[in-house]
Structure formats: structure tokens, C-alpha cells
Amino acid sequence: GRDGGVFRLKPFDRSAAIFTCGGSFARALSQRPEPEIVAFARAALGDLFGSDMAKAAQRGAASGWIGDRLHLGAFATVKPGKAKARAVLAQPLGERLWFAGEALAGRRAQTLDGARLSGEVAADAVADQLGV
């Protein structure tokens, strides 16, 4: 993608594309109006896959973790050789406390769709525990 951005295609097996970028480029892009950000991502999609793909992108939205005061653009990382710690953290604590988030999303760690999926897994586990 443009300027080091990455596309995730077909998240949740849906006809969609998610463009993610980071660093100073993401900070600068996040200052632009949403329609310009969407146009940029659409153009990047066209650069990679052709103009037909760019035209197929019918609508878009932008969000910026970099401007979120609680996250400041961060996502979880793990030291080399310590990835198994994520599986440990994903286990409930005393069947009363569950953790969720992008860090616990297996091969989808460090992604928004991973955060969502991890939350759904934890919510299902809580519902099962409560008999809901």
C-alpha cells in the first residue's frame, strides 16, 4: 500500500478492505477530513489491484486510533519467543474475569477485526458462564 500502509481484504469474510498505516504518516493522514482519507485509501487500493477494484469500493469510513486519548495509536506487541503468553492471558481468571482485545486475537492480533473477534469470544464465554 501507499507509504507503508497495509490492506486487510475480506475481514470477517465480508466484501471489504481495511487500510491501516502507522507512524508520522498516519498522524498526518488523520488530520485530513474523512472524505480525503477515504479517497486516499481508495486510490491505494487502485494502485495495488487496479482501477476496477478502486471503483468497486462504493463507500468508506475512517477512524484514527492515533487521536484516541486512551490508545494514542498503540497496539500490543510481544517480545520474540513470548507469543504463547497471549494464550495464557486469553484464559479466564477464576471464571469471573475475562480479557479480550487485539492482543488476544491469535493470528489477527494487532488488528481491529482481531479486537472485535476477541471481544465476541470473551462475550460468548461470559454468556455461557451466566447461562444466558
XYZ file of C-alpha atoms in Angstrom, residues 1-9 11 16-27 29-30 37-38 40-42 44-45 48-49 61-66 73-76 102 108-115:
52
model
C 0.000 0.000 0.000
C 0.961 3.638 -0.102
C 3.574 4.863 2.343
C 3.832 1.564 4.161
C 0.131 1.044 4.664
C -1.324 -2.449 4.693
C -4.624 -3.742 3.366
C -6.654 -6.482 5.038
C -9.033 -7.891 2.461
C -12.297 -9.179 7.042
C -14.499 -5.135 2.390
C -10.959 -3.821 2.597
C -9.302 -2.181 5.585
C -6.307 0.098 5.032
C -4.040 0.542 8.040
C -0.959 2.717 8.365
C 1.127 4.000 11.207
C 3.781 6.414 12.362
C 4.158 10.006 11.260
C 2.333 9.234 8.021
C -0.748 8.051 9.950
C -0.584 11.119 12.165
C -3.278 11.484 7.307
C -5.518 11.502 10.387
C -8.733 9.812 3.886
C -11.257 7.516 2.210
C -6.596 8.144 -0.365
C -7.344 4.562 0.683
C -9.442 4.011 -2.445
C -4.128 2.992 -2.755
C -6.480 0.073 -3.418
C -2.370 -2.307 -5.813
C -5.250 -4.066 -7.549
C -15.133 5.394 6.597
C -12.064 6.437 8.531
C -11.121 6.091 12.159
C -7.939 7.099 13.865
C -6.594 5.370 16.916
C -3.811 7.930 16.864
C -2.398 4.845 18.156
C -0.962 1.939 20.103
C -1.493 -1.774 19.744
C 0.011 -4.657 21.663
C -6.486 -7.252 19.683
C -5.369 -11.498 13.870
C -3.508 -9.782 16.711
C -2.743 -6.122 16.134
C -5.860 -5.640 14.007
C -9.237 -4.053 14.604
C -11.021 -7.139 13.345
C -8.958 -9.178 15.810
C -10.083 -6.920 18.645
